[in-house]
PDB file of C-alpha atoms in Angstrom:
ATOM      1  CA  GLN A 139       0.000   0.000   0.000  1.00  0.00           C
ATOM      2  CA  VAL A 140       1.047   3.571  -0.653  1.00  0.00           C
ATOM      3  CA  GLN A 141       1.463   5.899   2.308  1.00  0.00           C
ATOM      4  CA  LEU A 142       1.496   9.671   1.907  1.00  0.00           C
ATOM      5  CA  VAL A 143       2.699  12.227   4.450  1.00  0.00           C
ATOM      6  CA  GLU A 144       2.268  15.956   3.862  1.00  0.00           C
ATOM      7  CA  SER A 145       4.299  18.732   5.451  1.00  0.00           C
ATOM      8  CA  GLY A 146       5.033  22.436   5.062  1.00  0.00           C
ATOM      9  CA  GLY A 147       1.757  24.015   6.102  1.00  0.00           C
ATOM     10  CA  GLY A 148       1.613  27.018   8.387  1.00  0.00           C
ATOM     11  CA  LEU A 149       0.363  30.540   9.002  1.00  0.00           C
ATOM     12  CA  VAL A 150       1.254  33.187   6.431  1.00  0.00           C
ATOM     13  CA  GLN A 151       0.032  36.601   5.332  1.00  0.00           C
ATOM     14  CA  ALA A 152      -1.746  37.374   2.090  1.00  0.00           C
ATOM     15  CA  GLY A 153       0.771  37.730  -0.717  1.00  0.00           C
ATOM     16  CA  ASP A 154       3.289  35.384   0.887  1.00  0.00           C
ATOM     17  CA  SER A 155       4.612  32.129  -0.525  1.00  0.00           C
ATOM     18  CA  LEU A 156       4.667  28.620   0.884  1.00  0.00           C
ATOM     19  CA  THR A 157       5.768  25.221  -0.402  1.00  0.00           C
ATOM     20  CA  LEU A 158       4.090  21.975   0.611  1.00  0.00           C
ATOM     21  CA  SER A 159       5.736  18.559   0.397  1.00  0.00           C
ATOM     22  CA  CYS A 160       4.266  15.079   0.143  1.00  0.00           C
ATOM     23  CA  ALA A 161       6.513  12.094   0.826  1.00  0.00           C
ATOM     24  CA  ALA A 162       5.349   8.772  -0.609  1.00  0.00           C
ATOM     25  CA  SER A 163       6.312   5.212   0.245  1.00  0.00           C
ATOM     26  CA  GLY A 164       5.245   1.662  -0.547  1.00  0.00           C
ATOM     27  CA  ARG A 165       5.281   1.649  -4.361  1.00  0.00           C
ATOM     28  CA  PRO A 166       7.431   2.864  -7.249  1.00  0.00           C
ATOM     29  CA  PHE A 167       6.758   6.575  -7.002  1.00  0.00           C
ATOM     30  CA  SER A 168       7.607   7.479 -10.584  1.00  0.00           C
ATOM     31  CA  SER A 169       4.764   5.357 -11.966  1.00  0.00           C
ATOM     32  CA  TYR A 170       2.039   7.073  -9.907  1.00  0.00           C
ATOM     33  CA  ALA A 171      -0.087  10.034 -10.757  1.00  0.00           C
ATOM     34  CA  MET A 172       0.005  12.571  -7.928  1.00  0.00           C
ATOM     35  CA  GLY A 173      -2.261  15.404  -6.951  1.00  0.00           C
ATOM     36  CA  TRP A 174      -3.205  18.000  -4.368  1.00  0.00           C
ATOM     37  CA  PHE A 175      -6.667  18.714  -3.001  1.00  0.00           C
ATOM     38  CA  ARG A 176      -7.855  21.074  -0.298  1.00  0.00           C
ATOM     39  CA  GLN A 177     -10.772  21.356   2.081  1.00  0.00           C
ATOM     40  CA  ALA A 178     -11.809  24.374   4.121  1.00  0.00           C
ATOM     41  CA  PRO A 179     -13.912  23.990   7.296  1.00  0.00           C
ATOM     42  CA  GLY A 180     -17.543  23.353   6.419  1.00  0.00           C
ATOM     43  CA  LYS A 181     -16.809  23.078   2.705  1.00  0.00           C
ATOM     44  CA  GLU A 182     -16.396  20.252   0.239  1.00  0.00           C
ATOM     45  CA  ARG A 183     -13.018  18.995  -0.868  1.00  0.00           C
ATOM     46  CA  GLU A 184     -11.811  20.583  -4.089  1.00  0.00           C
ATOM     47  CA  PHE A 185      -9.180  19.739  -6.657  1.00  0.00           C
ATOM     48  CA  VAL A 186      -6.062  21.935  -6.717  1.00  0.00           C
ATOM     49  CA  ALA A 187      -3.428  20.404  -9.009  1.00  0.00           C
ATOM     50  CA  THR A 188      -2.154  17.132 -10.449  1.00  0.00           C
ATOM     51  CA  ILE A 189       1.003  15.907 -12.177  1.00  0.00           C
ATOM     52  CA  SER A 190       1.461  12.835 -14.386  1.00  0.00           C
ATOM     53  CA  GLY A 191       3.789  13.741 -17.215  1.00  0.00           C
ATOM     54  CA  ARG A 192       1.892  16.996 -17.576  1.00  0.00           C
ATOM     55  CA  THR A 193       0.144  19.230 -15.071  1.00  0.00           C
ATOM     56  CA  TYR A 194      -3.389  20.466 -14.475  1.00  0.00           C
ATOM     57  CA  TYR A 195      -4.612  23.198 -12.144  1.00  0.00           C
ATOM     58  CA  THR A 196      -7.944  24.453 -10.959  1.00  0.00           C
ATOM     59  CA  ASP A 197      -8.720  27.919 -12.308  1.00  0.00           C
ATOM     60  CA  SER A 198      -8.473  29.662  -8.948  1.00  0.00           C
ATOM     61  CA  VAL A 199      -4.760  28.804  -8.544  1.00  0.00           C
ATOM     62  CA  LYS A 200      -3.506  29.041 -12.126  1.00  0.00           C
ATOM     63  CA  GLY A 201      -0.521  31.354 -12.375  1.00  0.00           C
ATOM     64  CA  ARG A 202       0.054  31.226  -8.611  1.00  0.00           C
ATOM     65  CA  PHE A 203       0.637  27.543  -7.742  1.00  0.00           C
ATOM     66  CA  THR A 204       3.117  25.094  -9.261  1.00  0.00           C
ATOM     67  CA  ILE A 205       3.081  21.332  -8.759  1.00  0.00           C
ATOM     68  CA  SER A 206       6.307  19.381  -9.249  1.00  0.00           C
ATOM     69  CA  ARG A 207       7.870  16.061  -8.305  1.00  0.00           C
ATOM     70  CA  ASP A 208      11.262  14.633  -7.428  1.00  0.00           C
ATOM     71  CA  ASN A 209      11.136  10.923  -8.206  1.00  0.00           C
ATOM     72  CA  ALA A 210      14.531  10.252  -6.609  1.00  0.00           C
ATOM     73  CA  LYS A 211      13.107  11.498  -3.305  1.00  0.00           C
ATOM     74  CA  ASN A 212       9.613  10.030  -3.802  1.00  0.00           C
ATOM     75  CA  THR A 213       8.230  13.483  -3.136  1.00  0.00           C
ATOM     76  CA  VAL A 214       5.715  15.787  -4.774  1.00  0.00           C
ATOM     77  CA  TYR A 215       5.605  19.530  -4.079  1.00  0.00           C
ATOM     78  CA  LEU A 216       3.118  22.340  -4.296  1.00  0.00           C
ATOM     79  CA  GLN A 217       4.709  25.770  -4.554  1.00  0.00           C
ATOM     80  CA  MET A 218       2.153  28.414  -3.643  1.00  0.00           C
ATOM     81  CA  ASN A 219       2.754  32.075  -4.447  1.00  0.00           C
ATOM     82  CA  SER A 220       0.633  35.191  -3.935  1.00  0.00           C
ATOM     83  CA  LEU A 221      -1.457  33.421  -1.330  1.00  0.00           C
ATOM     84  CA  LYS A 222      -4.940  34.698  -0.607  1.00  0.00           C
ATOM     85  CA  PRO A 223      -7.185  34.249   2.448  1.00  0.00           C
ATOM     86  CA  GLU A 224      -9.451  32.039   0.348  1.00  0.00           C
ATOM     87  CA  ASP A 225      -6.549  29.591  -0.025  1.00  0.00           C
ATOM     88  CA  THR A 226      -6.918  28.737   3.664  1.00  0.00           C
ATOM     89  CA  ALA A 227      -7.628  25.012   3.940  1.00  0.00           C
ATOM     90  CA  VAL A 228      -6.263  21.618   4.843  1.00  0.00           C
ATOM     91  CA  TYR A 229      -4.234  20.472   1.854  1.00  0.00           C
ATOM     92  CA  HIS A 230      -4.241  16.757   1.063  1.00  0.00           C
ATOM     93  CA  CYS A 231      -1.851  14.825  -1.124  1.00  0.00           C
ATOM     94  CA  ALA A 232      -3.295  12.028  -3.268  1.00  0.00           C
ATOM     95  CA  ALA A 233      -1.919   9.223  -5.447  1.00  0.00           C
ATOM     96  CA  ASP A 234      -3.212   6.699  -7.944  1.00  0.00           C
ATOM     97  CA  SER A 235      -1.548   3.988 -10.009  1.00  0.00           C
ATOM     98  CA  GLN A 236      -2.798   5.634 -13.183  1.00  0.00           C
ATOM     99  CA  PHE A 237      -3.974   9.059 -14.207  1.00  0.00           C
ATOM    100  CA  ILE A 238      -7.682   9.270 -14.917  1.00  0.00           C
ATOM    101  CA  TYR A 239      -8.656  12.839 -15.625  1.00  0.00           C
ATOM    102  CA  ARG A 240     -12.170  12.727 -14.185  1.00  0.00           C
ATOM    103  CA  ASN A 241     -10.984  11.056 -10.980  1.00  0.00           C
ATOM    104  CA  PHE A 242      -8.481  13.798 -10.217  1.00  0.00           C
ATOM    105  CA  MET A 243     -10.860  16.584 -11.217  1.00  0.00           C
ATOM    106  CA  THR A 244     -13.564  15.303  -8.863  1.00  0.00           C
ATOM    107  CA  GLY A 245     -11.478  13.683  -6.134  1.00  0.00           C
ATOM    108  CA  ASN A 246     -13.454  10.470  -6.518  1.00  0.00           C
ATOM    109  CA  GLY A 247     -11.986   7.053  -7.243  1.00  0.00           C
ATOM    110  CA  ILE A 248      -8.459   7.915  -6.106  1.00  0.00           C
ATOM    111  CA  ASP A 249      -6.729   5.105  -4.244  1.00  0.00           C
ATOM    112  CA  TYR A 250      -4.489   6.839  -1.710  1.00  0.00           C
ATOM    113  CA  TRP A 251      -4.721   9.954   0.458  1.00  0.00           C
ATOM    114  CA  GLY A 252      -2.556  11.702   3.008  1.00  0.00           C
ATOM    115  CA  LYS A 253      -3.961  13.095   6.249  1.00  0.00           C
ATOM    116  CA  GLY A 254      -3.340  16.692   5.259  1.00  0.00           C
ATOM    117  CA  THR A 255      -1.423  19.793   6.290  1.00  0.00           C
ATOM    118  CA  LEU A 256      -3.082  23.059   7.310  1.00  0.00           C
ATOM    119  CA  VAL A 257      -2.437  26.287   5.429  1.00  0.00           C
ATOM    120  CA  THR A 258      -3.799  29.480   6.984  1.00  0.00           C
ATOM    121  CA  VAL A 259      -3.573  32.774   5.102  1.00  0.00           C
ATOM    122  CA  SER A 260      -4.365  35.949   7.023  1.00  0.00           C
ATOM    123  CA  SER A 261      -5.148  39.425   5.699  1.00  0.00           C
TER     124      SER A 261
END
């Protein structure tokens, strides 16, 4: 089984930058599609970004967030720039043995999830 552990969350001010990390174990990392999702209190989980040869982003973070991966370290990153208060959420890392567009866009049908790391953006 694949295990995912996120880190890098914290409290920042609007306009600041922050980079999240997700360390994976249990399977060959390079063969897995990886993604980031987020969930604010009282709200539904939403897709943020995914990487599997190419990258996809939700419209609200395009131009501000960058997803990347280091296969040698079995780690995926989410670089977040120009953070806004509405970015405040628990950010979850996710992995699947294959990339299926609709699964990553909806957050449904994905095999593995991390427990999350909290990002709080103040005004």
